[in-house]
Coordinates of C-alpha atoms in Angstrom, one line a residue:
M1333 CA 5.4 -34.5 -4.3
A1334 CA 2.1 -34.6 -6.0
E1335 CA 2.2 -35.4 -9.8
C1336 CA 0.2 -32.3 -10.8
G1337 CA -1.6 -29.3 -9.3
I1338 CA -4.8 -28.6 -11.3
I1339 CA -6.0 -24.9 -11.0
L1340 CA -9.6 -24.6 -12.0
A1341 CA -10.3 -21.3 -13.8
G1342 CA -13.3 -21.9 -15.9
G1343 CA -16.2 -20.2 -14.3
F1344 CA -18.4 -17.4 -15.7
A1345 CA -18.3 -15.1 -12.4
T1346 CA -21.8 -13.9 -13.1
R1347 CA -21.9 -12.2 -9.7
L1348 CA -18.9 -10.0 -10.7
R1349 CA -20.5 -8.6 -13.8
P1350 CA -20.0 -6.1 -15.5
L1351 CA -16.3 -6.5 -14.5
S1352 CA -16.3 -10.1 -15.6
Y1353 CA -17.7 -9.4 -19.1
T1354 CA -14.1 -8.6 -20.2
K1355 CA -11.9 -10.0 -17.3
P1356 CA -12.2 -13.7 -16.2
K1357 CA -12.4 -14.0 -12.4
P1358 CA -9.0 -15.5 -11.9
L1359 CA -7.4 -12.5 -13.5
F1360 CA -8.9 -10.1 -11.1
P1361 CA -5.9 -8.4 -9.4
V1362 CA -5.2 -8.3 -5.6
L1363 CA -2.5 -5.7 -4.9
G1364 CA -2.0 -5.4 -8.6
R1365 CA -1.4 -9.1 -9.2
P1366 CA -4.0 -11.6 -10.7
V1367 CA -5.4 -14.0 -8.1
I1368 CA -4.4 -16.9 -10.4
D1369 CA -0.8 -15.9 -10.0
W1370 CA -1.0 -16.2 -6.3
V1371 CA -2.6 -19.6 -6.6
I1372 CA -0.1 -20.9 -9.1
E1373 CA 2.7 -19.8 -6.9
R1374 CA 1.3 -21.7 -3.9
V1375 CA 0.5 -24.9 -5.9
A1376 CA 4.1 -24.9 -7.4
E1377 CA 5.3 -25.5 -3.8
V1378 CA 4.6 -29.2 -4.3
A1379 CA 3.4 -29.9 -7.9
E1380 CA 3.6 -28.9 -11.5
P1381 CA 0.7 -26.4 -12.0
V1382 CA -1.8 -27.0 -14.9
V1383 CA -4.6 -24.4 -15.5
S1384 CA -8.0 -25.7 -16.6
A1385 CA -9.8 -22.8 -18.4
R1386 CA -13.1 -22.3 -20.3
Y1387 CA -14.7 -18.8 -20.1
L1388 CA -12.4 -16.3 -21.9
S1389 CA -9.9 -19.1 -21.9
Y1390 CA -7.8 -17.3 -24.6
V1391 CA -7.3 -14.4 -22.2
I1392 CA -6.2 -16.8 -19.4
R1393 CA -4.0 -18.7 -21.8
N1394 CA -2.4 -15.4 -23.0
H1395 CA -1.7 -14.2 -19.5
V1396 CA -0.3 -17.6 -18.3
G1397 CA 2.0 -17.8 -21.3
A1398 CA 3.3 -14.3 -20.9
R1399 CA 3.8 -14.5 -17.0
W1400 CA 4.8 -18.2 -16.6
G1401 CA 6.0 -19.4 -19.9
G1402 CA 6.3 -23.1 -20.4
R1403 CA 6.4 -23.7 -16.7
V1404 CA 2.5 -23.8 -16.6
R1405 CA 0.4 -25.6 -19.0
V1406 CA -3.2 -24.6 -19.9
V1407 CA -5.9 -27.2 -20.8
E1408 CA -9.2 -25.8 -22.3
E1409 CA -12.5 -27.2 -21.7
D1410 CA -14.7 -27.5 -25.0
R1411 CA -17.9 -27.4 -23.0
P1412 CA -19.2 -26.7 -19.4
L1413 CA -17.9 -29.7 -17.3
G1414 CA -18.2 -28.4 -13.8
D1415 CA -15.1 -28.4 -11.6
G1416 CA -15.2 -32.1 -11.2
G1417 CA -15.5 -32.7 -14.9
A1418 CA -12.6 -30.3 -15.4
V1419 CA -10.3 -32.4 -13.2
V1420 CA -11.2 -35.5 -15.3
N1421 CA -10.6 -33.6 -18.4
V1422 CA -7.1 -32.6 -17.4
V1423 CA -6.3 -36.1 -16.1
R1424 CA -7.2 -37.7 -19.4
S1425 CA -5.7 -35.0 -21.6
L1426 CA -2.3 -35.2 -19.9
G1427 CA -2.4 -39.0 -18.9
L1428 CA -1.9 -38.3 -15.3
R1429 CA -1.8 -41.3 -12.9
G1430 CA -0.5 -39.9 -9.6
P1431 CA -1.9 -38.0 -6.7
L1432 CA -3.3 -34.5 -7.5
I1433 CA -3.5 -31.2 -5.9
V1434 CA -6.8 -29.4 -7.0
A1435 CA -7.2 -25.7 -6.4
N1436 CA -9.8 -23.1 -7.3
G1437 CA -8.0 -20.4 -9.3
D1438 CA -10.2 -17.6 -7.9
V1439 CA -9.5 -17.7 -4.3
F1440 CA -7.1 -15.3 -2.6
T1441 CA -5.4 -16.9 0.4
D1442 CA -2.1 -17.4 2.2
L1443 CA -2.7 -21.1 2.7
S1444 CA 0.3 -23.3 2.6
V1445 CA -0.1 -25.9 -0.1
R1446 CA 3.0 -27.6 1.2
G1447 CA 1.3 -27.7 4.7
L1448 CA -1.8 -29.2 3.2
W1449 CA 0.2 -31.9 1.3
E1450 CA 2.3 -32.9 4.4
F1451 CA -0.9 -33.1 6.5
H1452 CA -2.5 -35.3 3.7
K1453 CA 0.5 -37.7 3.6
K1454 CA 0.6 -37.9 7.4
S1455 CA -3.2 -38.7 7.8
G1456 CA -3.1 -41.5 5.3
G1457 CA -6.6 -40.8 3.7
A1458 CA -7.5 -40.8 0.1
V1459 CA -8.8 -37.3 0.2
T1460 CA -7.9 -34.2 2.1
I1461 CA -10.1 -30.9 1.9
A1462 CA -8.7 -27.6 3.0
L1463 CA -11.2 -25.9 5.4
V1464 CA -11.5 -22.3 6.8
E1465 CA -13.6 -20.9 9.6
V1466 CA -16.3 -18.6 8.4
P1467 CA -18.7 -16.5 10.3
Q1468 CA -21.8 -18.4 11.4
E1469 CA -24.1 -16.2 9.4
E1470 CA -22.1 -17.0 6.2
V1471 CA -22.3 -20.8 6.7
G1472 CA -25.1 -21.1 4.0
R1473 CA -22.8 -19.9 1.3
F1474 CA -20.3 -22.8 1.4
G1475 CA -19.9 -26.4 1.7
I1476 CA -19.5 -27.1 5.4
A1477 CA -17.6 -30.0 7.0
V1478 CA -18.0 -31.6 10.4
V1479 CA -14.8 -32.9 11.5
D1480 CA -13.9 -35.2 14.4
G1481 CA -11.0 -34.8 16.8
G1482 CA -8.7 -36.8 14.5
G1483 CA -9.3 -34.5 11.5
R1484 CA -11.6 -36.9 9.8
V1485 CA -14.6 -35.4 8.0
R1486 CA -17.7 -37.1 9.4
R1487 CA -20.3 -35.0 7.4
F1488 CA -20.1 -32.7 4.5
V1489 CA -23.2 -30.5 3.6
E1490 CA -23.1 -28.3 0.5
K1491 CA -24.6 -24.9 1.4
P1492 CA -26.7 -26.1 4.4
R1493 CA -30.0 -24.3 5.0
E1494 CA -29.9 -25.1 8.7
P1495 CA -27.2 -25.4 11.4
V1496 CA -25.0 -28.6 11.1
G1497 CA -22.8 -27.9 14.2
S1498 CA -19.8 -26.5 12.3
N1499 CA -18.5 -23.4 10.6
L1500 CA -15.7 -25.0 8.7
A1501 CA -16.0 -24.2 5.1
N1502 CA -14.6 -25.8 2.0
A1503 CA -11.6 -23.5 1.0
G1504 CA -11.4 -24.9 -2.5
F1505 CA -8.2 -26.7 -2.1
Y1506 CA -8.0 -30.6 -2.2
V1507 CA -5.6 -33.5 -2.4
F1508 CA -6.8 -36.7 -4.2
E1509 CA -5.0 -39.9 -4.3
P1510 CA -5.3 -41.9 -7.6
E1511 CA -7.9 -44.3 -6.2
A1512 CA -10.2 -41.3 -5.4
V1513 CA -9.7 -39.8 -8.8
A1514 CA -10.7 -43.2 -10.4
E1515 CA -14.2 -42.6 -8.8
F1516 CA -14.8 -39.3 -10.5
P1517 CA -17.7 -39.6 -13.0
D1518 CA -16.9 -39.6 -16.8
V1519 CA -16.6 -36.2 -18.6
N1520 CA -19.8 -37.2 -20.5
A1521 CA -21.9 -37.2 -17.3
G1522 CA -22.7 -33.5 -17.7
E1523 CA -21.6 -30.8 -15.2
V1524 CA -20.1 -32.6 -12.1
K1525 CA -19.4 -30.5 -9.0
I1526 CA -16.6 -31.7 -6.6
A1527 CA -18.4 -30.4 -3.4
K1528 CA -21.9 -31.4 -4.4
H1529 CA -21.4 -34.6 -6.3
I1530 CA -18.0 -36.1 -5.8
I1531 CA -17.1 -35.5 -2.1
P1532 CA -20.2 -37.3 -0.8
R1533 CA -19.5 -40.2 -3.0
L1534 CA -16.0 -40.4 -2.0
M1535 CA -16.9 -40.4 1.7
E1536 CA -18.8 -43.6 1.2
K1537 CA -15.7 -45.4 0.2
F1538 CA -12.6 -43.7 1.6
D1539 CA -11.4 -41.7 4.6
V1540 CA -11.7 -38.0 3.9
Y1541 CA -9.6 -35.6 6.1
G1542 CA -9.9 -31.9 6.8
Y1543 CA -6.9 -29.5 6.9
V1544 CA -8.0 -26.4 8.7
H1545 CA -6.4 -23.2 7.6
R1546 CA -6.4 -20.2 9.9
G1547 CA -5.0 -17.4 7.8
L1548 CA -6.2 -15.2 4.9
W1549 CA -8.9 -16.7 2.7
F1550 CA -11.4 -15.0 0.4
D1551 CA -13.7 -16.3 -2.3
I1552 CA -13.7 -13.1 -4.5
G1553 CA -17.2 -14.1 -5.9
T1554 CA -18.8 -10.6 -5.3
H1555 CA -17.8 -7.0 -5.6
S1556 CA -17.8 -6.5 -1.8
D1557 CA -15.7 -9.8 -1.4
Y1558 CA -13.3 -8.7 -3.9
L1559 CA -12.8 -5.3 -2.1
R1560 CA -12.4 -7.1 1.3
A1561 CA -9.7 -9.4 -0.2
N1562 CA -7.7 -6.4 -1.3
F1563 CA -8.1 -4.6 2.0
A1564 CA -7.0 -7.7 3.9
A1565 CA -4.0 -8.0 1.7
L1566 CA -3.2 -4.4 2.3
D1567 CA -3.4 -4.9 6.1
K1568 CA -1.0 -7.8 5.8
C1569 CA 1.6 -6.1 3.6
G1570 CA 1.5 -2.8 5.4
C1571 CA 1.8 -1.1 2.1
A1572 CA 3.0 2.5 2.2
K1573 CA 4.7 4.8 -0.2
E1574 CA 5.7 8.4 -0.2
L1575 CA 5.0 10.7 -3.2
P1576 CA 5.9 14.4 -3.4
G1577 CA 3.0 16.6 -2.8
V1578 CA 0.6 13.7 -2.2
K1579 CA -0.9 12.7 1.0
I1580 CA -0.9 8.9 1.7
I1581 CA -3.1 7.5 4.4
P1582 CA -1.9 3.9 4.8
P1583 CA -2.4 1.2 3.9
V1584 CA -2.0 2.2 0.2
Y1585 CA -0.6 0.0 -2.7
I1586 CA 0.7 1.8 -5.7
G1587 CA 1.8 -0.1 -8.8
E1588 CA 4.7 0.4 -11.1
G1589 CA 4.6 3.5 -13.3
V1590 CA 2.0 5.3 -11.5
S1591 CA 1.9 9.2 -11.5
V1592 CA -0.1 11.2 -9.0
G1593 CA -0.7 14.9 -9.1
A1594 CA 0.1 17.3 -6.4
G1595 CA -2.7 17.9 -3.7
S1596 CA -4.1 14.4 -4.2
V1597 CA -5.1 12.3 -1.2
L1598 CA -5.0 8.4 -1.3
G1599 CA -6.2 6.2 1.4
P1600 CA -6.9 4.5 3.6
Y1601 CA -7.4 1.2 1.8
V1602 CA -6.5 2.0 -1.8
V1603 CA -4.9 0.0 -4.6
V1604 CA -3.8 1.9 -7.6
G1605 CA -2.8 -0.5 -10.5
S1606 CA 0.3 -0.1 -12.7
G1607 CA 0.4 2.6 -15.3
S1608 CA -2.4 4.6 -13.8
R1609 CA -2.3 8.4 -14.0
L1610 CA -4.0 10.5 -11.3
G1611 CA -4.2 14.3 -11.8
P1612 CA -4.0 17.0 -9.2
G1613 CA -6.5 17.2 -6.4
V1614 CA -7.7 13.6 -6.8
R1615 CA -9.1 11.9 -3.7
V1616 CA -9.4 8.1 -3.5
R1617 CA -10.5 6.0 -0.5
E1618 CA -11.4 2.4 0.2
S1619 CA -11.3 1.6 -3.5
V1620 CA -9.4 -0.6 -6.2
L1621 CA -8.3 1.1 -9.3
M1622 CA -7.1 -1.5 -11.8
D1623 CA -4.2 -1.0 -14.3
G1624 CA -4.1 2.0 -16.5
V1625 CA -6.8 4.1 -14.9
V1626 CA -6.7 7.8 -15.6
A1627 CA -8.4 10.1 -13.1
E1628 CA -8.3 13.8 -14.1
A1629 CA -8.1 16.8 -11.8
G1630 CA -10.4 16.8 -8.8
A1631 CA -11.9 13.2 -9.4
Y1632 CA -13.3 11.5 -6.3
V1633 CA -13.6 7.7 -5.8
A1634 CA -14.9 6.1 -2.6
R1635 CA -15.6 2.5 -1.8
S1636 CA -15.6 1.5 -5.5
I1637 CA -14.0 -0.8 -8.1
V1638 CA -12.8 0.9 -11.2
G1639 CA -11.8 -1.3 -14.1
E1640 CA -8.7 -1.4 -16.4
G1641 CA -8.2 1.5 -18.7
V1642 CA -11.1 3.6 -17.3
V1643 CA -10.8 7.4 -17.7
L1644 CA -12.6 9.6 -15.2
G1645 CA -13.0 13.2 -16.3
R1646 CA -12.5 16.2 -14.1
W1647 CA -14.5 16.5 -11.0
T1648 CA -16.2 13.1 -11.6
R1649 CA -17.6 11.4 -8.5
V1650 CA -17.7 7.5 -8.1
V1651 CA -19.2 6.5 -4.9
E1652 CA -19.9 2.8 -3.8
A1653 CA -20.1 1.9 -7.6
V1654 CA -18.5 -0.4 -10.1
V1655 CA -17.0 0.8 -13.5
A1656 CA -16.0 -1.9 -15.9
D1657 CA -12.9 -1.9 -18.2
G1658 CA -12.5 0.7 -20.9
V1659 CA -15.2 3.2 -19.8
Y1660 CA -14.9 6.9 -20.4
V1661 CA -16.6 9.1 -17.9
R1662 CA -17.1 12.8 -18.9
D1663 CA -16.3 15.7 -16.7
E1664 CA -18.4 16.3 -13.6
V1665 CA -20.5 13.1 -13.9
Y1666 CA -21.7 11.4 -10.8
I1667 CA -21.9 7.6 -10.5
G1668 CA -23.9 6.7 -7.5
R1669 CA -24.3 4.1 -4.8
G1670 CA -25.0 0.6 -6.0
A1671 CA -24.6 1.7 -9.7
S1672 CA -22.7 -0.2 -12.3
V1673 CA -21.4 0.7 -15.7
G1674 CA -20.7 -2.0 -18.4
P1675 CA -17.4 -2.1 -20.3
N1676 CA -16.3 0.0 -23.2
R1677 CA -18.8 2.8 -23.2
E1678 CA -19.0 6.6 -22.7
V1679 CA -20.9 8.0 -19.8
E1680 CA -22.0 11.5 -20.5
Q1681 CA -24.6 12.1 -17.7
D1682 CA -25.1 11.1 -14.1
V1683 CA -25.8 7.5 -13.2
R1684 CA -28.4 7.2 -10.4
D1685 CA -28.0 5.3 -7.3
G1686 CA -28.7 1.5 -8.1
E1687 CA -28.9 2.2 -11.8
I1688 CA -27.3 -0.4 -14.1
L1689 CA -25.7 0.5 -17.5
P1690 CA -25.0 -2.8 -19.3

């Protein structure tokens, strides 16, 4: 067993604004469950989970305490450290000395951390990086590893601008032996990135291996990625539920305590968070509605993300848009393609395609 599993949950998630103004990225739900809970569950297979938090850290601390109690500790960063600095901060704060699992707390995946750990021990290297295959056109978004027939990483390029002969991307899960952790820069070195600064440094001194995961994996860094993660999870779970007087086109996930009025149509590819109330004649397709959403009679939502506690008035239309937490949309308002509405505001008139209301 690893001594500790450090779950990194400190980023600002700027590409997920305006949703991330009030909700840290690791708390974005997939099938009604925050991403960080999925990660904690997997890390707990082989190690005691510890969460490293910074942005909206009190929100993360409150969630972890309520959901996991004393089983998961939270260590807060007092300044931006980068993911590498966050690891060092946790190691020093808790006096850790053994091998570590490190995992990004904002990745949705069915990767087996136990399988990663067993591969690492068998390979005998000081470092193992989990890798996933990505489409060739997306290679430039990730750190890319070139791996030999024995699984050893021969080259690692962060966000390459030209082909490197591989499409194996950094999946954001690592195993580090103590001798590798000892090579991490001091926390006073500024923001230190694992992929950009530390992995190349470790490859000069140690054997680094790649564990290839061939299942679900999504970095929910953008609105479209977030929707894709939920849709892939829907496909895997085969979610379906019957409600009297409601047409369900699977796959559809409906959380606890949800009410849906007669004549409504949900699906395909719809997530409705717990405690939501949808009136009669509501139509939702290819969308995620977070917890506590109210959609009144005749509301229409397509290919959109609707934040927690949003109220959509009668005959509202939300099409390919993002509406952040706590928004009230008046009756018959249209929110158009590519538009976004910031949190905790009232929308009284149409929001044009591409318009941003901060």
